[in-house]
Short mmCIF file of C-alpha atoms in Angstrom, two decimals:
data_model
loop_
_atom_site.label_atom_id
_atom_site.label_comp_id
_atom_site.label_asym_id
_atom_site.label_seq_id
_atom_site.Cartn_x
_atom_site.Cartn_y
_atom_site.Cartn_z
CA MET A 26 -50.92 42.05 109.37
CA ALA A 27 -48.34 44.42 107.32
CA TYR A 28 -48.95 47.38 109.43
CA SER A 29 -46.63 50.22 109.65
CA LYS A 30 -45.08 51.42 112.37
CA LYS A 31 -46.83 54.70 111.93
CA VAL A 32 -50.69 52.98 112.90
CA MET A 33 -48.75 50.62 115.80
CA ASP A 34 -47.35 53.80 117.26
CA LEU A 35 -51.23 55.66 116.82
CA TYR A 36 -52.74 52.36 118.36
CA ALA A 37 -50.52 51.82 121.13
CA ASP A 38 -51.00 55.36 122.10
CA PRO A 39 -53.16 57.21 120.45
CA LYS A 40 -53.99 60.89 121.05
CA ASN A 41 -57.45 62.43 121.19
CA ILE A 42 -59.16 59.62 122.84
CA GLY A 43 -63.07 61.50 124.50
CA SER A 44 -65.56 62.89 124.15
CA LEU A 45 -66.97 66.70 124.20
CA ASP A 46 -70.21 68.05 125.47
CA GLU A 47 -72.70 66.52 122.51
CA LYS A 48 -75.31 69.60 123.68
CA ASP A 49 -72.28 71.91 122.96
CA GLU A 50 -73.72 74.67 120.33
CA ASN A 51 -69.97 74.69 119.40
CA VAL A 52 -69.74 70.85 118.95
CA GLY A 53 -70.14 69.11 116.08
CA THR A 54 -71.21 65.72 117.04
CA SER A 55 -71.44 62.24 114.33
CA ILE A 56 -71.06 58.74 114.11
CA VAL A 57 -70.30 56.57 111.39
CA GLY A 58 -69.95 52.75 110.54
CA ALA A 59 -72.11 49.79 112.11
CA PRO A 60 -71.18 47.33 114.76
CA SER A 61 -72.29 44.37 112.45
CA CYS A 62 -69.91 45.88 109.67
CA GLY A 63 -66.96 45.94 112.33
CA ASP A 64 -65.95 49.41 112.47
CA VAL A 65 -67.91 52.89 114.47
CA ILE A 66 -66.21 55.85 114.92
CA LYS A 67 -67.62 58.22 117.46
CA LEU A 68 -66.21 61.52 116.65
CA GLN A 69 -66.72 65.50 117.92
CA ILE A 70 -65.25 68.75 117.08
CA LYS A 71 -65.54 72.36 118.90
CA VAL A 72 -65.32 75.32 117.03
CA ASP A 73 -63.99 78.26 118.31
CA GLU A 74 -65.25 82.28 117.57
CA ASN A 75 -62.40 82.17 114.88
CA GLY A 76 -64.35 79.39 113.21
CA LYS A 77 -60.82 77.19 114.06
CA ILE A 78 -61.22 73.49 115.16
CA SER A 79 -60.09 73.94 118.42
CA GLU A 80 -60.45 70.82 119.95
CA ALA A 81 -61.86 66.82 118.39
CA LYS A 82 -62.03 63.99 119.88
CA PHE A 83 -63.14 60.65 118.90
CA LYS A 84 -64.08 56.95 120.11
CA THR A 85 -63.47 54.44 117.67
CA PHE A 86 -64.78 50.42 117.65
CA GLY A 87 -62.86 48.88 115.30
CA CYS A 88 -59.72 47.29 114.18
CA GLY A 89 -55.66 49.41 114.59
CA ALA A 90 -55.97 51.19 111.47
CA ALA A 91 -59.59 52.28 112.11
CA ILE A 92 -58.14 53.55 115.68
CA ALA A 93 -54.99 54.48 113.61
CA SER A 94 -57.31 56.46 111.21
CA SER A 95 -59.54 58.47 113.47
CA ALA A 96 -56.30 59.33 115.94
CA LEU A 97 -54.90 60.41 113.23
CA ILE A 98 -57.55 62.80 111.56
CA THR A 99 -58.18 64.23 115.07
CA ASP A 100 -54.73 65.26 115.28
CA TRP A 101 -54.90 67.36 111.72
CA ILE A 102 -58.49 68.79 112.25
CA LYS A 103 -57.38 70.85 115.26
CA GLY A 104 -56.46 74.38 114.31
CA LYS A 105 -58.12 74.18 111.41
CA SER A 106 -60.52 76.29 109.69
CA ILE A 107 -63.54 74.19 108.81
CA GLU A 108 -62.75 74.40 105.03
CA GLU A 109 -59.18 72.87 105.80
CA ALA A 110 -60.54 70.16 107.75
CA ARG A 111 -62.90 69.17 104.43
CA ALA A 112 -59.97 69.07 102.13
CA ILE A 113 -58.36 66.44 104.27
CA LYS A 114 -58.90 62.97 102.42
CA ASN A 115 -59.46 59.41 102.97
CA ARG A 116 -56.28 58.70 100.59
CA ASP A 117 -54.44 61.43 102.69
CA VAL A 118 -54.46 59.38 105.84
CA ALA A 119 -54.28 56.09 103.98
CA GLU A 120 -51.10 56.74 102.33
CA HIS A 121 -49.49 58.81 105.59
CA LEU A 122 -49.99 55.82 107.58
CA SER A 123 -49.67 53.12 104.40
CA LEU A 124 -52.11 51.24 105.08
CA PRO A 125 -52.63 47.87 103.47
CA PRO A 126 -55.59 48.52 100.76
CA ILE A 127 -57.50 45.68 102.52
CA LYS A 128 -57.74 48.35 105.13
CA VAL A 129 -58.12 51.63 103.17
CA HIS A 130 -61.67 51.16 103.96
CA CYS A 131 -61.01 52.42 107.45
CA SER A 132 -59.57 55.87 106.17
CA VAL A 133 -62.15 56.92 104.13
CA LEU A 134 -65.16 56.18 107.40
CA ALA A 135 -62.59 58.49 109.16
CA GLU A 136 -63.07 61.14 106.60
CA GLU A 137 -67.06 60.58 106.17
CA ALA A 138 -66.91 61.06 110.68
CA VAL A 139 -65.02 64.42 109.91
CA ASN A 140 -67.37 65.73 107.22
CA LYS A 141 -70.48 64.97 109.01
CA ALA A 142 -69.53 66.11 112.32
CA ILE A 143 -69.01 69.50 110.42
CA LYS A 144 -72.18 68.86 109.36
CA ASP A 145 -73.39 69.02 112.62
CA TYR A 146 -71.83 71.71 113.62
CA LEU A 147 -73.03 73.81 110.91
CA LEU A 148 -76.70 72.45 111.16
CA LYS A 149 -76.55 72.95 115.17
CA LYS A 150 -75.07 77.22 114.05
CA GLU A 151 -78.46 77.30 111.69
CA LYS A 152 -80.94 76.48 114.06
CA ALA A 153 -79.57 78.94 116.42
CA LYS A 154 -80.13 81.47 113.74
CA MET B 11 -41.82 36.79 129.02
CA ALA B 12 -42.85 39.56 126.77
CA SER B 13 -39.67 39.37 124.52
CA LYS B 14 -40.92 36.09 124.27
CA ILE B 15 -43.20 34.90 121.34
CA ILE B 16 -46.92 32.26 123.38
CA TYR B 17 -48.26 30.55 120.70
CA MET B 18 -52.15 29.90 121.04
CA ASP B 19 -53.22 29.20 118.13
CA TYR B 20 -53.52 25.13 117.77
CA GLN B 21 -56.08 24.84 115.85
CA ALA B 22 -54.73 26.03 112.67
CA THR B 23 -51.66 24.02 113.03
CA THR B 24 -49.69 22.83 115.58
CA PRO B 25 -45.64 22.80 115.77
CA CYS B 26 -44.20 19.02 114.60
CA ASP B 27 -43.40 16.70 117.59
CA ARG B 28 -39.04 16.83 117.62
CA ARG B 29 -39.95 12.54 118.29
CA VAL B 30 -41.68 12.81 115.18
CA LEU B 31 -38.89 14.61 113.34
CA GLU B 32 -36.80 12.30 114.13
CA ALA B 33 -38.72 9.19 113.26
CA MET B 34 -38.93 10.94 109.71
CA ILE B 35 -35.18 11.67 109.41
CA PRO B 36 -34.01 8.07 108.28
CA TYR B 37 -36.37 8.40 105.56
CA PHE B 38 -34.85 11.37 103.26
CA CYS B 39 -31.63 10.65 102.22
CA GLU B 40 -30.51 7.01 103.70
CA ASN B 41 -33.97 4.92 103.38
CA PHE B 42 -35.20 6.51 100.65
CA GLY B 43 -36.52 3.76 98.71
CA ASN B 44 -39.81 4.55 96.40
CA PRO B 45 -42.13 2.75 98.79
CA HIS B 46 -43.66 1.07 96.06
CA SER B 47 -40.94 -0.52 94.22
CA VAL B 48 -41.44 -3.58 96.11
CA ILE B 49 -39.03 -5.70 94.22
CA HIS B 50 -35.84 -4.53 95.89
CA VAL B 51 -34.42 -3.78 99.68
CA MET B 52 -34.83 -0.58 99.61
CA GLY B 53 -38.13 -0.34 98.36
CA GLU B 54 -39.11 -3.09 100.71
CA GLN B 55 -38.02 -1.23 104.02
CA ALA B 56 -39.85 1.74 102.81
CA GLY B 57 -42.68 0.03 102.18
CA GLU B 58 -42.25 -1.57 105.75
CA ALA B 59 -42.84 2.05 107.20
CA ILE B 60 -45.50 2.89 105.60
CA GLU B 61 -47.46 -0.15 106.42
CA ARG B 62 -46.27 0.69 110.38
CA ALA B 63 -47.18 3.95 110.30
CA ARG B 64 -50.40 2.96 108.85
CA GLU B 65 -50.92 0.40 112.05
CA GLN B 66 -49.55 3.17 114.22
CA ILE B 67 -52.75 5.28 112.52
CA ALA B 68 -55.63 2.40 112.57
CA GLU B 69 -54.75 1.67 115.92
CA LEU B 70 -55.46 5.63 117.25
CA ILE B 71 -58.69 5.61 115.54
CA ASN B 72 -60.04 2.16 116.72
CA ALA B 73 -59.92 1.23 112.29
CA PRO B 74 -60.55 -2.31 112.25
CA ASP B 75 -58.57 -3.20 109.01
CA LYS B 76 -55.21 -0.88 108.36
CA LYS B 77 -55.89 -1.38 104.72
CA ALA B 78 -58.53 1.13 105.22
CA ILE B 79 -56.65 3.99 105.70
CA ILE B 80 -55.66 5.49 102.56
CA PHE B 81 -52.81 8.38 102.59
CA THR B 82 -53.36 11.57 100.86
CA SER B 83 -51.45 15.49 101.18
CA GLY B 84 -54.00 16.84 104.49
CA ALA B 85 -57.02 17.02 105.40
CA THR B 86 -58.43 19.35 103.03
CA GLU B 87 -57.83 16.32 100.39
CA SER B 88 -59.40 13.77 102.28
CA ASN B 89 -62.43 15.71 102.88
CA ASN B 90 -62.92 16.78 98.93
CA LEU B 91 -61.87 13.08 98.02
CA ALA B 92 -64.55 11.63 100.37
CA ILE B 93 -67.33 14.41 98.94
CA GLN B 94 -66.63 14.15 95.69
CA GLY B 95 -65.75 10.63 95.68
CA ILE B 96 -68.92 9.27 97.13
CA ALA B 97 -71.10 11.71 95.23
CA ARG B 98 -69.67 10.37 91.25
CA ARG B 99 -69.56 7.20 92.43
CA HIS B 100 -72.84 6.72 93.38
CA LYS B 101 -74.48 9.68 90.73
CA GLY B 102 -77.72 7.95 89.55
CA SER B 103 -78.99 7.16 92.97
CA GLY B 104 -80.02 9.42 95.82
CA ASN B 105 -77.93 12.27 94.91
CA LYS B 106 -77.80 14.22 97.89
CA ILE B 107 -74.97 15.46 100.40
CA VAL B 108 -76.12 16.37 103.75
CA ALA B 109 -73.30 18.51 105.08
CA SER B 110 -73.69 21.03 109.00
CA ALA B 111 -72.86 24.59 108.56
CA ILE B 112 -70.28 24.70 110.30
CA GLU B 113 -67.99 22.30 108.23
CA HIS B 114 -64.17 23.16 107.22
CA PRO B 115 -64.83 25.40 103.95
CA CYS B 116 -63.15 22.41 102.20
CA ILE B 117 -66.18 20.80 102.69
CA LEU B 118 -68.64 23.32 102.17
CA GLU B 119 -66.83 24.24 99.34
CA ALA B 120 -66.42 20.62 97.95
CA CYS B 121 -69.94 20.36 98.85
CA HIS B 122 -70.89 23.81 96.67
CA ALA B 123 -69.11 21.87 93.51
CA MET B 124 -71.37 18.88 93.46
CA LYS B 125 -74.68 21.44 93.16
CA ARG B 126 -72.83 22.61 90.64
CA GLU B 127 -72.61 19.01 88.87
CA GLY B 128 -76.26 18.94 89.55
CA LEU B 129 -76.26 17.57 93.26
CA ASN B 130 -78.72 17.98 95.74
CA VAL B 131 -76.55 19.25 98.62
CA VAL B 132 -78.39 20.33 101.70
CA MET B 133 -76.43 22.05 104.96
CA LEU B 134 -77.78 21.76 108.73
CA PRO B 135 -78.21 24.13 111.18
CA VAL B 136 -76.86 24.00 114.36
CA LEU B 137 -78.08 25.10 117.58
CA GLU B 138 -77.15 28.16 119.36
CA ASN B 139 -74.49 25.95 121.20
CA GLY B 140 -73.14 24.56 117.89
CA ILE B 141 -74.24 21.38 117.72
CA VAL B 142 -76.46 20.13 115.05
CA ASP B 143 -79.86 20.44 114.84
CA MET B 144 -80.35 16.64 115.25
CA ASP B 145 -84.35 16.93 113.60
CA ALA B 146 -83.31 19.12 110.89
CA LEU B 147 -80.40 15.51 110.04
CA LYS B 148 -83.54 13.60 110.90
CA ARG B 149 -85.28 15.00 107.89
CA GLU B 150 -83.12 15.08 105.64
CA VAL B 151 -81.39 11.98 106.17
CA ASP B 152 -83.98 10.27 104.17
CA GLY B 153 -82.20 9.90 100.39
CA ALA B 154 -79.27 10.87 101.45
CA THR B 155 -76.28 9.20 99.52
CA LEU B 156 -73.97 10.88 102.41
CA VAL B 157 -73.69 12.64 105.14
CA SER B 158 -70.48 14.40 106.50
CA ILE B 159 -70.53 16.13 109.97
CA MET B 160 -67.28 17.22 111.69
CA THR B 161 -66.22 16.06 114.88
CA VAL B 162 -65.09 18.67 116.83
CA ASN B 163 -65.08 22.44 115.04
CA ASN B 164 -62.06 24.13 114.34
CA GLU B 165 -63.58 27.44 115.40
CA ILE B 166 -65.45 27.23 118.65
CA GLY B 167 -64.51 23.31 119.97
CA VAL B 168 -67.56 22.05 119.98
CA ILE B 169 -68.21 17.82 120.12
CA GLN B 170 -70.74 17.05 117.99
CA PRO B 171 -72.80 13.93 119.51
CA ILE B 172 -71.23 11.24 116.64
CA ASP B 173 -72.70 8.39 117.79
CA GLU B 174 -75.72 9.63 117.37
CA ILE B 175 -75.54 11.07 113.90
CA SER B 176 -73.69 7.88 113.23
CA ALA B 177 -76.97 5.55 114.30
CA ILE B 178 -79.11 8.23 112.67
CA CYS B 179 -77.05 7.36 109.03
CA ARG B 180 -77.10 3.61 109.20
CA GLU B 181 -80.94 3.69 110.18
CA HIS B 182 -81.33 5.32 106.90
CA GLY B 183 -78.99 3.61 104.70
CA ALA B 184 -76.71 6.93 104.01
CA LEU B 185 -72.78 6.67 103.52
CA PHE B 186 -71.52 8.70 107.33
CA HIS B 187 -68.39 11.22 107.01
CA THR B 188 -67.06 12.82 109.41
CA ASP B 189 -63.73 14.97 109.58
CA VAL B 190 -61.40 13.96 112.85
CA SER B 191 -58.58 16.55 112.05
CA GLN B 192 -59.63 18.86 115.21
CA ALA B 193 -60.33 15.50 117.47
CA VAL B 194 -57.90 13.08 116.97
CA GLY B 195 -55.56 12.95 119.65
CA LYS B 196 -57.87 14.93 121.60
CA ILE B 197 -61.03 12.92 121.93
CA LYS B 198 -61.36 9.04 121.38
CA VAL B 199 -62.71 8.76 117.69
CA ASP B 200 -64.11 5.10 116.96
CA ALA B 201 -63.43 4.44 113.21
CA SER B 202 -65.05 1.85 113.73
CA LYS B 203 -68.45 2.84 113.73
CA ILE B 204 -67.69 5.48 110.72
CA ASP B 205 -67.96 5.21 106.55
CA LEU B 206 -65.34 7.41 106.30
CA MET B 207 -62.78 9.64 108.38
CA SER B 208 -60.37 12.35 107.41
CA ILE B 209 -56.99 13.33 109.28
CA SER B 210 -54.40 15.89 109.12
CA GLY B 211 -50.97 15.83 110.23
CA HIS B 212 -50.43 18.97 111.09
CA LYS B 213 -53.04 19.41 113.77
CA ILE B 214 -51.69 16.07 115.62
CA TYR B 215 -48.05 17.32 115.92
CA GLY B 216 -47.00 15.65 112.71
CA PRO B 217 -45.50 17.71 109.97
CA LYS B 218 -47.81 19.41 106.84
CA GLY B 219 -48.42 18.03 103.74
CA VAL B 220 -49.98 14.81 105.23
CA GLY B 221 -53.57 13.50 105.92
CA ALA B 222 -55.27 10.70 105.58
CA LEU B 223 -58.94 9.11 104.77
CA TYR B 224 -59.92 6.36 106.46
CA VAL B 225 -62.24 4.31 104.34
CA ARG B 226 -64.45 1.69 105.14
CA THR B 227 -63.31 -2.15 103.94
CA ASN B 228 -65.70 -4.06 105.26
CA PRO B 229 -68.20 -4.39 103.82
CA PRO B 230 -66.02 -1.55 101.26
CA VAL B 231 -67.10 1.88 100.64
CA GLU B 232 -67.01 2.53 97.12
CA LEU B 233 -65.53 6.06 95.80
CA GLU B 234 -64.11 7.66 92.78
CA PRO B 235 -60.59 9.02 93.53
CA LEU B 236 -59.56 12.52 92.44
CA PHE B 237 -57.10 12.15 89.83
CA PHE B 238 -55.46 8.98 87.69
CA GLY B 239 -51.70 6.86 87.94
CA GLY B 240 -49.80 4.22 89.27
CA GLY B 241 -53.15 3.02 91.18
CA GLN B 242 -51.13 3.50 94.88
CA GLU B 243 -53.41 3.64 98.02
CA ARG B 244 -56.12 0.58 96.48
CA GLY B 245 -56.06 3.08 93.24
CA LEU B 246 -57.75 5.91 95.19
CA ARG B 247 -54.95 8.13 95.30
CA SER B 248 -52.89 7.21 92.96
CA GLY B 249 -48.74 9.01 93.60
CA THR B 250 -45.71 8.02 95.20
CA LEU B 251 -46.32 8.19 99.08
CA PRO B 252 -44.15 10.33 100.60
CA THR B 253 -42.37 8.19 103.33
CA PRO B 254 -41.28 10.65 105.19
CA LEU B 255 -44.34 12.36 105.38
CA CYS B 256 -46.44 9.03 106.16
CA VAL B 257 -44.21 7.79 108.91
CA GLY B 258 -44.33 11.38 110.71
CA LEU B 259 -47.75 10.76 110.91
CA GLY B 260 -48.17 7.18 112.01
CA GLU B 261 -45.26 8.66 114.43
CA ALA B 262 -47.54 11.85 115.58
CA CYS B 263 -50.66 8.98 115.45
CA SER B 264 -48.89 6.81 118.30
CA ILE B 265 -47.61 9.33 120.09
CA ALA B 266 -51.19 11.53 120.73
CA LYS B 267 -52.53 7.81 121.63
CA GLN B 268 -49.71 8.00 124.63
CA GLU B 269 -50.38 10.73 125.54
CA MET B 270 -54.05 11.79 124.86
CA LEU B 271 -55.15 11.31 128.54
CA SER B 272 -52.56 13.28 130.44
CA GLU B 273 -52.32 16.02 127.92
CA SER B 274 -56.44 16.57 127.99
CA LYS B 275 -56.01 16.45 131.60
CA ARG B 276 -53.29 18.89 131.30
CA LEU B 277 -55.48 21.48 129.04
CA MET B 278 -58.63 21.14 130.60
CA GLU B 279 -56.99 22.81 134.22
CA PHE B 280 -55.49 25.51 131.63
CA LYS B 281 -59.63 25.43 130.22
CA ASN B 282 -60.91 25.80 133.49
CA TYR B 283 -58.60 28.48 135.21
CA PHE B 284 -58.86 30.28 131.78
CA VAL B 285 -62.87 31.26 131.76
CA ALA B 286 -63.36 31.45 134.69
CA LYS B 287 -60.57 34.34 134.98
CA ILE B 288 -61.73 36.17 131.47
CA LEU B 289 -65.63 35.73 132.61
CA ASP B 290 -65.34 36.68 136.13
CA ASN B 291 -62.98 39.79 135.26
CA LEU B 292 -65.19 41.01 132.50
CA GLU B 293 -68.59 41.41 131.78
CA LYS B 294 -70.38 41.23 129.01
CA THR B 295 -67.91 38.18 128.22
CA TYR B 296 -69.05 35.39 125.94
CA LEU B 297 -67.85 31.74 125.74
CA ASN B 298 -68.88 31.05 121.63
CA GLY B 299 -70.68 26.96 122.04
CA ASP B 300 -71.43 24.80 124.12
CA LYS B 301 -69.62 24.95 127.61
CA GLU B 302 -69.26 21.56 128.16
CA ARG B 303 -69.48 19.64 124.84
CA ARG B 304 -66.05 21.14 123.48
CA ILE B 305 -62.08 20.04 123.59
CA PRO B 306 -60.27 21.58 126.73
CA GLY B 307 -57.51 23.27 124.07
CA CYS B 308 -60.06 25.48 121.96
CA LEU B 309 -61.57 28.53 123.52
CA ASN B 310 -63.52 31.58 121.60
CA PHE B 311 -64.94 34.38 123.38
CA SER B 312 -66.62 37.32 122.37
CA PHE B 313 -65.98 41.09 124.04
CA ASP B 314 -68.75 43.01 123.58
CA GLY B 315 -67.82 46.50 122.59
CA VAL B 316 -64.06 45.96 121.26
CA GLU B 317 -63.36 44.09 117.93
CA GLY B 318 -60.59 41.43 117.61
CA GLU B 319 -58.11 42.42 115.70
CA ALA B 320 -57.46 45.07 117.84
CA ILE B 321 -57.15 43.09 121.20
CA MET B 322 -54.55 41.12 118.94
CA LEU B 323 -53.07 44.18 118.27
CA GLY B 324 -52.56 44.91 121.77
CA MET B 325 -50.48 41.67 122.38
CA ARG B 326 -48.41 40.87 119.54
CA ASP B 327 -46.40 38.84 121.44
CA VAL B 328 -49.30 36.29 121.64
CA CYS B 329 -50.49 34.17 118.86
CA MET B 330 -53.99 33.93 118.38
CA SER B 331 -56.56 34.11 116.08
CA SER B 332 -60.20 36.17 115.86
CA GLY B 333 -63.28 35.71 113.94
CA SER B 334 -63.55 39.55 112.97
CA ALA B 335 -63.76 40.81 109.22
CA CYS B 336 -60.87 42.65 109.85
CA THR B 337 -58.64 39.77 110.46
CA SER B 338 -59.97 37.71 107.26
CA ALA B 339 -58.99 38.55 103.61
CA SER B 340 -62.39 38.52 102.58
CA LEU B 341 -63.31 41.07 105.47
CA GLN B 342 -66.53 38.55 106.30
CA SER B 343 -67.14 37.48 109.84
CA SER B 344 -67.09 33.89 110.67
CA TYR B 345 -69.40 32.25 109.37
CA VAL B 346 -69.34 29.79 112.02
CA LEU B 347 -70.21 32.21 114.85
CA LYS B 348 -73.03 33.32 112.37
CA ALA B 349 -74.24 29.76 111.93
CA ILE B 350 -74.65 29.64 116.08
CA SER B 351 -76.49 32.97 116.02
CA ILE B 352 -74.43 35.21 117.51
CA ARG B 353 -74.94 39.12 117.07
CA GLU B 354 -72.52 39.74 113.93
CA ASN B 355 -70.56 42.39 115.88
CA LEU B 356 -70.08 40.41 118.09
CA ALA B 357 -68.22 37.94 115.71
CA HIS B 358 -66.11 40.62 114.96
CA SER B 359 -65.74 40.75 118.67
CA SER B 360 -63.90 37.86 119.09
CA LEU B 361 -60.93 35.86 119.45
CA ARG B 362 -59.83 32.03 119.61
CA ILE B 363 -57.13 30.84 122.02
CA GLY B 364 -55.70 27.22 121.41
CA PHE B 365 -53.88 25.25 123.91
CA GLY B 366 -51.76 22.43 123.39
CA ARG B 367 -48.67 20.58 123.87
CA TYR B 368 -46.40 23.21 124.71
CA THR B 369 -48.84 25.30 126.33
CA ILE B 370 -47.27 26.18 129.95
CA TRP B 371 -49.01 27.49 133.02
CA GLU B 372 -46.74 31.11 133.22
CA GLU B 373 -48.18 31.75 129.85
CA VAL B 374 -52.03 30.76 130.04
CA GLU B 375 -51.73 32.93 133.37
CA TYR B 376 -50.26 35.97 131.28
CA VAL B 377 -52.20 35.45 128.30
CA SER B 378 -55.66 35.61 130.41
CA SER B 379 -54.33 39.13 132.71
CA LYS B 380 -53.17 40.75 129.37
CA ILE B 381 -56.00 39.94 127.20
CA ILE B 382 -58.10 41.78 130.53
CA GLU B 383 -55.83 44.72 130.01
CA ILE B 384 -56.16 45.27 126.91
CA VAL B 385 -60.23 44.96 126.57
CA ASN B 386 -60.56 47.33 129.37
CA ARG B 387 -58.66 49.43 127.26
CA LEU B 388 -60.01 49.03 124.03
CA ARG B 389 -63.68 49.56 125.48
CA ALA B 390 -62.65 52.83 127.19
CA MET B 391 -62.24 54.02 123.55
CA SER B 392 -64.78 51.99 122.35
CA PRO B 393 -68.24 54.08 121.19
CA ILE B 394 -70.73 51.34 120.89
CA TRP B 395 -69.17 50.65 124.85
CA GLU B 396 -70.23 54.03 125.72
CA GLY B 397 -73.08 53.57 128.72
CA LYS B 398 -73.07 49.80 129.29
#
């Protein structure tokens, strides 16, 4: 597998591994993928009072590309507003990591994880009103 | 240690033994004669070398007649010649081929091709230990022209009960073919009880690009050739034989025969150490395939909660393989692991480790420790391992 140095570096030393308190009203959680498909990403964001993503954590079951994509996207969304985070597309991740075509679906999963975590956060806020 | 590459993928291929290479070299530039030009001395020398190689192969597989050995380009060709050759020759009588679901793709695809030509193809299930369902075989063998079941599986290393299968086939008048690519030179194989047997050179420290098909001569098994030409190899495989490759295959067989016992003893020690260490140190980790009926040089584990490619990425200095979808071009996980009914995520979590002639203790110790380290690291970041 011809992975770029960026993928290998993120695999070897992934940032943002971990979990946030799922019950915290400022935390949004998503789980995407399926064990039977070989990829599962759990991604969590914490949004501060200014509407900015202050923390982003992930846990990933999957190949090097899945791990690197989750590590990268959590890094990118930190400090961003929800709208800015939503604007990050899978192809940005795939391009940045020079993912081989067969691994592009890993970046799709990472994008999906971010959007679902945001949705979860917004839903929580909606319910709290 | 870390800077050196460790090879533990002996089921994919083996390095060519230097003794094999040395035996081959004279047949490239010096004794280059066409082995079929029997009229002059150069051809005669090459022809004799080929006949010696045929004998060496026959000795290793206990073939009653060395003329039963047909040289091919490898096990893929041997397997295709067996399946297609028998199916086409016996068209009209029986028209049924039975094979196990965990055969090598070249058998499965050849069977599918015959199905497209109108033959009835039956795939036998295997039990959870990887052994062919013998009840299914007994049900399906009736009316079968050919039964094809590999002696040792390339992914899980499980050994099939070949004597029993052969007896059932004989009883029901079905021809029996077995692919021994992963078995020959590692365990005793006995062609005297088999109708057709496929061998590969590069799985037994011989060169790539050569193999053989044993085709019983007494009473003769008849089959159609795959292609036509000068009628070499009893008309079953036309084309000038590659003398150096044939000599290499012969030499590889001869060395395997001499060293099989001592080598399998050594590999058994590696296997016992490796399996115990992995299973003692990692929970929810499984050795795939029968625990006892397997060759020692092929281990296949599933590590719950982590993905196979991710494990391999953590140890780029070690060559191994995985049944995970991520390591295959098709993004499908291993059909062999699916056939033994393990949960699909455990197929993605699989790793095959192969030991062979050049594996040393130091490597076995290093790789087992490294796997434990990487699996623990990946489990700590796995969402499906959480709470397990």
